[in-house]
Amino acid sequence: MTLRGPIVVRPEEGVMPPGPQTSGMERRQLLEHGDRWIGWVCTDPGVASGWHHHGDRDTYIFMTAGSITIEFGPGGRTSITPSAGELGYVPPNTVHREVTGSDGPGIAFVVRIGSGPQNVNVDGPDPDVA
């Protein structure tokens, strides 16, 4: 896509991103331009994604409603929990999963910058190595 000026993309205009979907999670790709991917996600309360990483892409997650806990690190024992109005960041190649809080659906605006696959599913983090 070549951007030649300002545009507006509404969530209902977003397309389903490639790859398998997660039960209880609605994802929409709003824009893919060069090494940037921008999307919207709405996840039901209590939903846990599978373990995965985003290759060589930095991932920025701005929560507009609810909260998610991002588990990562050795054995998945480290976590951060961005809530509505807060920004979470996941570095490239970081094996992690998201668990939506019980405070309602988690709704987020997601930006990924970098190259390679959008999503790489894995068995889980190494129990002793990040």
Coordinates of N, CA, C and O in Angstrom, one line a residue:
M1 N 0.9 -1.2 0.0 CA 0.0 0.0 0.0 C 0.9 1.2 0.0 O 1.8 1.3 0.8
T2 N 0.6 2.2 -0.9 CA 1.3 3.4 -0.9 C 0.4 4.5 -0.3 O -0.7 4.7 -0.7
L3 N 0.9 5.1 0.8 CA 0.1 6.2 1.4 C 0.6 7.5 0.8 O 1.8 7.9 0.9
R4 N -0.3 8.3 0.3 CA 0.0 9.6 -0.3 C -0.6 10.7 0.4 O -0.5 11.9 0.0
G5 N -1.2 10.5 1.6 CA -1.8 11.5 2.4 C -2.5 11.0 3.5 O -2.5 9.7 3.7
P6 N -3.1 11.8 4.4 CA -3.8 11.3 5.6 C -4.9 10.4 5.2 O -5.6 10.6 4.1
I7 N -5.2 9.4 6.0 CA -6.3 8.5 5.8 C -7.0 8.2 7.1 O -6.4 8.5 8.2
V8 N -8.2 7.7 7.1 CA -8.9 7.2 8.3 C -9.3 5.7 8.0 O -9.7 5.4 6.9
V9 N -9.0 4.8 8.9 CA -9.4 3.4 8.8 C -10.3 3.1 10.1 O -9.8 3.3 11.2
R10 N -11.5 2.8 9.8 CA -12.4 2.4 10.9 C -12.3 1.0 11.3 O -12.1 0.1 10.4
P11 N -12.5 0.6 12.5 CA -12.4 -0.8 12.9 C -13.2 -1.8 12.1 O -12.7 -2.8 11.7
E12 N -14.4 -1.4 11.7 CA -15.2 -2.3 10.9 C -14.7 -2.5 9.5 O -15.1 -3.4 8.8
E13 N -13.8 -1.6 9.1 CA -13.1 -1.7 7.8 C -11.9 -2.6 7.8 O -11.3 -3.0 6.8
G14 N -11.4 -3.0 9.0 CA -10.3 -3.8 9.1 C -10.6 -5.2 8.6 O -11.7 -5.7 8.6
V15 N -9.5 -5.9 8.2 CA -9.7 -7.3 7.7 C -9.1 -8.2 8.7 O -8.3 -7.9 9.5
M16 N -9.6 -9.5 8.6 CA -9.1 -10.5 9.5 C -7.6 -10.8 9.1 O -7.3 -11.0 7.9
P17 N -6.7 -10.7 10.0 CA -5.3 -10.9 9.7 C -5.1 -12.4 9.3 O -5.8 -13.3 9.7
P18 N -4.0 -12.7 8.6 CA -3.7 -14.1 8.2 C -3.4 -14.9 9.4 O -2.9 -14.4 10.4
G19 N -3.5 -16.2 9.3 CA -3.1 -17.1 10.4 C -4.3 -17.5 11.2 O -5.4 -17.0 11.0
P20 N -4.1 -18.5 12.1 CA -5.2 -19.0 12.9 C -5.7 -18.0 13.9 O -4.9 -17.2 14.4
Q21 N -7.0 -18.0 14.1 CA -7.6 -17.2 15.1 C -7.6 -17.9 16.5 O -7.6 -19.1 16.5
T22 N -7.7 -17.1 17.5 CA -7.8 -17.6 18.9 C -9.3 -17.5 19.3 O -9.9 -16.5 19.2
S23 N -9.8 -18.6 19.9 CA -11.2 -18.6 20.4 C -11.3 -17.5 21.4 O -10.5 -17.3 22.3
G24 N -12.4 -16.7 21.3 CA -12.7 -15.6 22.3 C -11.9 -14.3 22.0 O -12.0 -13.4 22.7
M25 N -11.2 -14.3 20.8 CA -10.4 -13.1 20.5 C -10.8 -12.7 19.1 O -10.8 -13.5 18.1
E26 N -11.2 -11.4 18.9 CA -11.4 -10.9 17.6 C -10.3 -9.9 17.2 O -10.0 -9.0 17.9
R27 N -9.6 -10.2 16.1 CA -8.5 -9.4 15.6 C -8.9 -8.8 14.3 O -9.5 -9.4 13.4
R28 N -8.4 -7.5 14.0 CA -8.6 -6.9 12.7 C -7.3 -6.2 12.4 O -6.7 -5.5 13.2
Q29 N -6.9 -6.4 11.1 CA -5.7 -5.7 10.6 C -6.2 -4.4 10.0 O -7.1 -4.4 9.1
L30 N -5.7 -3.3 10.6 CA -6.2 -2.0 10.1 C -5.3 -1.4 9.0 O -5.8 -0.8 8.1
L31 N -4.0 -1.7 9.1 CA -3.1 -1.2 8.1 C -1.8 -2.0 8.1 O -1.3 -2.3 9.2
E32 N -1.3 -2.3 7.0 CA 0.1 -2.9 6.9 C 0.8 -2.0 5.8 O 0.3 -1.9 4.7
H33 N 1.9 -1.4 6.2 CA 2.6 -0.5 5.4 C 4.1 -0.6 5.6 O 4.6 -0.3 6.7
G34 N 4.9 -1.1 4.6 CA 6.3 -1.3 4.8 C 6.5 -2.3 6.0 O 6.0 -3.4 6.0
D35 N 7.3 -1.9 6.9 CA 7.7 -2.7 8.1 C 6.7 -2.5 9.3 O 7.0 -2.9 10.4
R36 N 5.6 -1.8 9.0 CA 4.6 -1.5 10.1 C 3.3 -2.3 9.9 O 2.8 -2.3 8.8
W37 N 2.8 -2.8 11.0 CA 1.6 -3.5 11.0 C 0.8 -2.9 12.1 O 1.2 -2.7 13.3
I38 N -0.5 -2.5 11.9 CA -1.4 -1.9 12.9 C -2.7 -2.6 12.9 O -3.3 -2.9 11.9
G39 N -3.1 -3.0 14.1 CA -4.3 -3.7 14.3 C -5.1 -3.4 15.5 O -4.7 -2.6 16.4
W40 N -6.2 -4.0 15.6 CA -7.2 -3.8 16.7 C -7.5 -5.2 17.2 O -7.7 -6.1 16.4
V41 N -7.7 -5.4 18.5 CA -8.0 -6.7 19.1 C -9.0 -6.5 20.2 O -8.9 -5.6 21.0
C42 N -10.0 -7.4 20.3 CA -10.9 -7.4 21.4 C -11.0 -8.9 21.9 O -11.2 -9.8 21.2
T43 N -10.7 -9.0 23.2 CA -10.6 -10.4 23.8 C -11.6 -10.5 25.0 O -11.6 -9.6 25.8
D44 N -12.3 -11.6 25.0 CA -13.2 -11.9 26.1 C -12.5 -12.0 27.4 O -11.3 -12.4 27.4
P45 N -13.2 -11.7 28.5 CA -12.5 -11.8 29.8 C -12.0 -13.2 30.1 O -12.7 -14.2 29.7
G46 N -10.8 -13.3 30.7 CA -10.3 -14.6 31.1 C -9.7 -15.5 30.0 O -9.2 -16.6 30.2
V47 N -9.7 -15.0 28.7 CA -9.1 -15.7 27.6 C -7.6 -15.7 27.7 O -7.0 -14.6 27.9
A48 N -6.9 -16.9 27.5 CA -5.5 -16.9 27.5 C -5.0 -17.4 26.0 O -5.6 -18.3 25.5
S49 N -4.1 -16.6 25.5 CA -3.6 -17.0 24.1 C -2.6 -18.2 24.3 O -2.2 -18.5 25.4
G50 N -2.2 -18.8 23.2 CA -1.2 -19.7 23.2 C 0.2 -19.0 23.3 O 0.3 -17.8 23.1
W51 N 1.2 -19.8 23.6 CA 2.6 -19.2 23.7 C 3.0 -18.9 22.2 O 2.8 -19.7 21.3
H52 N 3.6 -17.7 22.0 CA 4.0 -17.3 20.7 C 5.1 -16.2 20.8 O 5.4 -15.7 21.9
H53 N 5.6 -15.8 19.7 CA 6.4 -14.6 19.6 C 6.1 -13.9 18.2 O 5.4 -14.5 17.4
H54 N 6.7 -12.7 18.0 CA 6.4 -12.0 16.8 C 7.6 -11.8 16.0 O 7.8 -10.7 15.3
G55 N 8.5 -12.8 16.0 CA 9.7 -12.7 15.2 C 10.6 -11.4 15.5 O 10.7 -11.1 16.7
D56 N 11.1 -10.8 14.5 CA 11.9 -9.6 14.6 C 11.1 -8.3 14.8 O 11.6 -7.2 14.4
R57 N 9.9 -8.4 15.2 CA 9.0 -7.2 15.3 C 8.9 -6.7 16.8 O 8.7 -7.5 17.7
D58 N 9.0 -5.4 17.0 CA 8.7 -4.8 18.2 C 7.2 -4.7 18.3 O 6.5 -4.4 17.2
T59 N 6.6 -5.0 19.4 CA 5.1 -4.9 19.5 C 4.7 -3.9 20.6 O 5.2 -4.0 21.8
Y60 N 3.8 -3.0 20.3 CA 3.3 -1.9 21.2 C 1.8 -2.2 21.3 O 1.1 -2.2 20.3
I61 N 1.4 -2.3 22.6 CA 0.0 -2.6 22.8 C -0.6 -1.5 23.7 O -0.3 -1.3 24.9
F62 N -1.5 -0.7 23.1 CA -2.2 0.4 23.9 C -3.6 -0.1 24.2 O -4.4 -0.4 23.4
M63 N -3.8 -0.3 25.5 CA -5.1 -0.8 26.0 C -6.1 0.4 26.0 O -5.9 1.4 26.7
T64 N -7.3 0.2 25.4 CA -8.3 1.2 25.4 C -9.4 0.8 26.4 O -10.2 1.7 26.8
A65 N -9.5 -0.5 26.7 CA -10.5 -1.0 27.7 C -10.0 -2.2 28.3 O -9.3 -3.0 27.7
G66 N -10.3 -2.5 29.6 CA -9.9 -3.7 30.3 C -8.4 -3.8 30.5 O -7.7 -2.8 30.6
S67 N -7.9 -5.0 30.7 CA -6.5 -5.2 31.0 C -6.1 -6.6 30.4 O -6.9 -7.5 30.2
I68 N -4.8 -6.7 30.2 CA -4.2 -8.0 29.8 C -2.9 -8.2 30.6 O -2.2 -7.3 30.9
T69 N -2.7 -9.5 31.0 CA -1.4 -9.8 31.6 C -0.6 -10.5 30.6 O -1.0 -11.5 29.9
I70 N 0.6 -10.0 30.3 CA 1.5 -10.6 29.4 C 2.6 -11.4 30.2 O 3.4 -10.8 30.9
E71 N 2.5 -12.7 30.0 CA 3.5 -13.6 30.7 C 4.6 -13.9 29.8 O 4.4 -14.2 28.6
F72 N 5.9 -13.9 30.4 CA 7.1 -14.1 29.6 C 8.2 -14.6 30.5 O 8.0 -14.8 31.7
G73 N 9.4 -14.7 29.9 CA 10.6 -15.0 30.7 C 10.7 -16.5 31.1 O 9.8 -17.3 30.6
P74 N 11.7 -16.9 31.8 CA 11.9 -18.3 32.2 C 10.6 -18.9 32.7 O 10.1 -18.4 33.7
G75 N 10.1 -19.9 32.1 CA 8.9 -20.6 32.5 C 7.6 -19.8 32.5 O 6.6 -20.2 33.0
G76 N 7.7 -18.6 31.9 CA 6.6 -17.7 31.8 C 6.2 -17.1 33.2 O 5.1 -16.7 33.4
R77 N 7.2 -17.0 34.1 CA 7.0 -16.6 35.5 C 7.0 -15.1 35.7 O 6.8 -14.6 36.8
T78 N 7.4 -14.3 34.6 CA 7.5 -12.9 34.7 C 6.3 -12.3 34.0 O 5.8 -12.9 33.0
S79 N 5.7 -11.2 34.4 CA 4.6 -10.6 33.7 C 4.5 -9.1 33.9 O 5.1 -8.5 34.8
I80 N 3.8 -8.5 33.0 CA 3.4 -7.1 33.0 C 1.9 -7.1 32.8 O 1.3 -8.0 32.2
T81 N 1.2 -6.1 33.3 CA -0.3 -6.0 33.1 C -0.7 -4.6 32.8 O -1.0 -3.8 33.6
P82 N -0.7 -4.2 31.5 CA -1.2 -2.9 31.1 C -2.7 -2.9 31.2 O -3.4 -3.9 30.8
S83 N -3.3 -1.8 31.7 CA -4.7 -1.6 31.8 C -5.1 -0.5 30.9 O -4.3 0.2 30.3
A84 N -6.4 -0.2 30.8 CA -7.0 0.9 29.9 C -6.2 2.1 30.1 O -5.9 2.6 31.3
G85 N -5.7 2.7 29.0 CA -5.0 4.0 29.0 C -3.5 3.8 29.2 O -2.7 4.7 29.2
E86 N -3.0 2.5 29.3 CA -1.6 2.2 29.4 C -1.1 1.5 28.2 O -1.8 0.8 27.5
L87 N 0.3 1.6 28.0 CA 0.9 1.1 26.9 C 1.8 -0.1 27.4 O 2.6 0.1 28.3
G88 N 1.7 -1.2 26.7 CA 2.6 -2.4 27.0 C 3.6 -2.5 25.8 O 3.2 -2.2 24.7
Y89 N 4.8 -3.0 26.1 CA 5.8 -3.2 25.0 C 6.3 -4.6 25.1 O 6.7 -5.1 26.2
V90 N 6.4 -5.4 24.0 CA 7.0 -6.7 23.9 C 8.1 -6.6 22.9 O 7.9 -6.4 21.7
P91 N 9.4 -6.9 23.3 CA 10.5 -6.8 22.4 C 10.5 -8.0 21.4 O 9.8 -9.0 21.6
P92 N 11.2 -7.8 20.3 CA 11.2 -8.9 19.3 C 11.7 -10.2 19.8 O 12.5 -10.3 20.8
N93 N 11.1 -11.3 19.3 CA 11.5 -12.7 19.6 C 11.2 -13.1 21.1 O 11.7 -14.1 21.5
T94 N 10.4 -12.3 21.8 CA 10.1 -12.6 23.2 C 8.9 -13.6 23.2 O 7.8 -13.3 22.8
V95 N 9.2 -14.8 23.7 CA 8.1 -15.8 23.8 C 7.2 -15.3 25.0 O 7.7 -15.0 26.1
H96 N 5.9 -15.3 24.7 CA 4.9 -14.8 25.7 C 3.5 -15.3 25.4 O 3.3 -15.9 24.3
R97 N 2.6 -15.0 26.3 CA 1.2 -15.2 26.0 C 0.4 -14.1 26.7 O 1.0 -13.5 27.7
E98 N -0.8 -13.8 26.3 CA -1.6 -12.8 26.9 C -2.8 -13.5 27.6 O -3.4 -14.4 27.1
V99 N -3.1 -13.0 28.8 CA -4.3 -13.5 29.5 C -5.2 -12.2 29.8 O -4.7 -11.3 30.5
T100 N -6.4 -12.2 29.3 CA -7.3 -11.1 29.5 C -7.8 -11.1 31.0 O -8.1 -12.1 31.5
G101 N -7.8 -9.9 31.6 CA -8.3 -9.8 33.0 C -9.8 -10.1 33.1 O -10.5 -10.2 32.1
S102 N -10.3 -10.2 34.3 CA -11.7 -10.5 34.5 C -12.5 -9.2 34.6 O -13.7 -9.3 34.8
D103 N -11.9 -8.1 34.4 CA -12.5 -6.8 34.5 C -13.3 -6.4 33.2 O -13.6 -5.2 33.0
G104 N -13.6 -7.3 32.4 CA -14.3 -7.0 31.1 C -13.5 -7.3 29.9 O -12.3 -7.8 30.1
P105 N -14.0 -7.2 28.7 CA -13.2 -7.5 27.6 C -11.9 -6.6 27.5 O -12.0 -5.4 27.9
G106 N -10.9 -7.1 27.0 CA -9.7 -6.4 26.7 C -9.7 -5.9 25.3 O -9.8 -6.6 24.4
I107 N -9.6 -4.6 25.1 CA -9.6 -4.0 23.8 C -8.3 -3.2 23.6 O -8.0 -2.3 24.5
A108 N -7.6 -3.5 22.6 CA -6.3 -2.8 22.4 C -6.1 -2.4 20.9 O -6.6 -3.1 20.0
F109 N -5.2 -1.4 20.8 CA -4.7 -1.0 19.5 C -3.3 -1.5 19.5 O -2.5 -1.3 20.5
V110 N -2.9 -2.2 18.5 CA -1.6 -2.9 18.5 C -0.8 -2.4 17.3 O -1.3 -2.3 16.1
V111 N 0.5 -2.1 17.5 CA 1.4 -1.7 16.4 C 2.6 -2.6 16.5 O 3.2 -2.8 17.6
R112 N 3.0 -3.2 15.3 CA 4.2 -4.0 15.3 C 5.1 -3.4 14.2 O 4.7 -3.0 13.1
I113 N 6.4 -3.3 14.6 CA 7.4 -2.7 13.6 C 8.5 -3.7 13.5 O 9.1 -4.1 14.5
G114 N 8.9 -4.0 12.3 CA 9.9 -4.9 12.0 C 9.6 -5.8 10.8 O 8.6 -5.5 10.1
S115 N 10.4 -6.8 10.6 CA 10.2 -7.7 9.5 C 10.0 -9.1 9.9 O 10.2 -9.4 11.1
G116 N 9.6 -10.0 9.0 CA 9.4 -11.4 9.3 C 7.9 -11.7 9.6 O 7.0 -10.9 9.4
P117 N 7.7 -12.9 10.2 CA 6.3 -13.3 10.5 C 5.7 -12.4 11.6 O 6.3 -11.9 12.4
Q118 N 4.3 -12.3 11.4 CA 3.5 -11.6 12.4 C 3.4 -12.4 13.7 O 3.4 -11.9 14.8
N119 N 3.3 -13.8 13.6 CA 3.1 -14.6 14.7 C 3.8 -16.0 14.5 O 3.6 -16.6 13.5
V120 N 4.5 -16.4 15.5 CA 5.1 -17.7 15.5 C 4.7 -18.5 16.8 O 5.0 -18.1 17.9
N121 N 3.8 -19.5 16.6 CA 3.4 -20.3 17.7 C 4.5 -21.2 18.2 O 5.2 -21.8 17.4
V122 N 4.6 -21.4 19.5 CA 5.6 -22.2 20.1 C 5.0 -23.0 21.3 O 3.9 -22.7 21.7
D123 N 5.7 -24.0 21.8 CA 5.2 -24.8 22.9 C 5.2 -24.1 24.2 O 4.3 -24.3 25.0
G124 N 6.1 -23.1 24.4 CA 6.1 -22.3 25.6 C 7.5 -21.9 25.8 O 8.4 -22.3 25.1
P125 N 7.7 -21.0 26.8 CA 9.1 -20.5 27.1 C 9.9 -21.6 27.8 O 9.4 -22.5 28.4
D126 N 11.2 -21.6 27.5 CA 12.1 -22.5 28.2 C 12.0 -22.3 29.7 O 11.9 -21.2 30.2
P127 N 12.0 -23.3 30.5 CA 11.8 -23.2 31.9 C 12.9 -22.4 32.6 O 12.7 -21.9 33.7
D128 N 14.1 -22.4 32.0 CA 15.3 -21.7 32.6 C 15.9 -20.6 31.9 O 16.7 -19.9 32.4
V129 N 15.4 -20.3 30.6 CA 16.0 -19.3 29.8 C 14.9 -18.4 29.3 O 13.9 -18.9 28.8
A130 N 15.2 -17.1 29.2 CA 14.2 -16.1 28.7 C 14.1 -16.3 27.2 O 14.9 -16.7 26.5

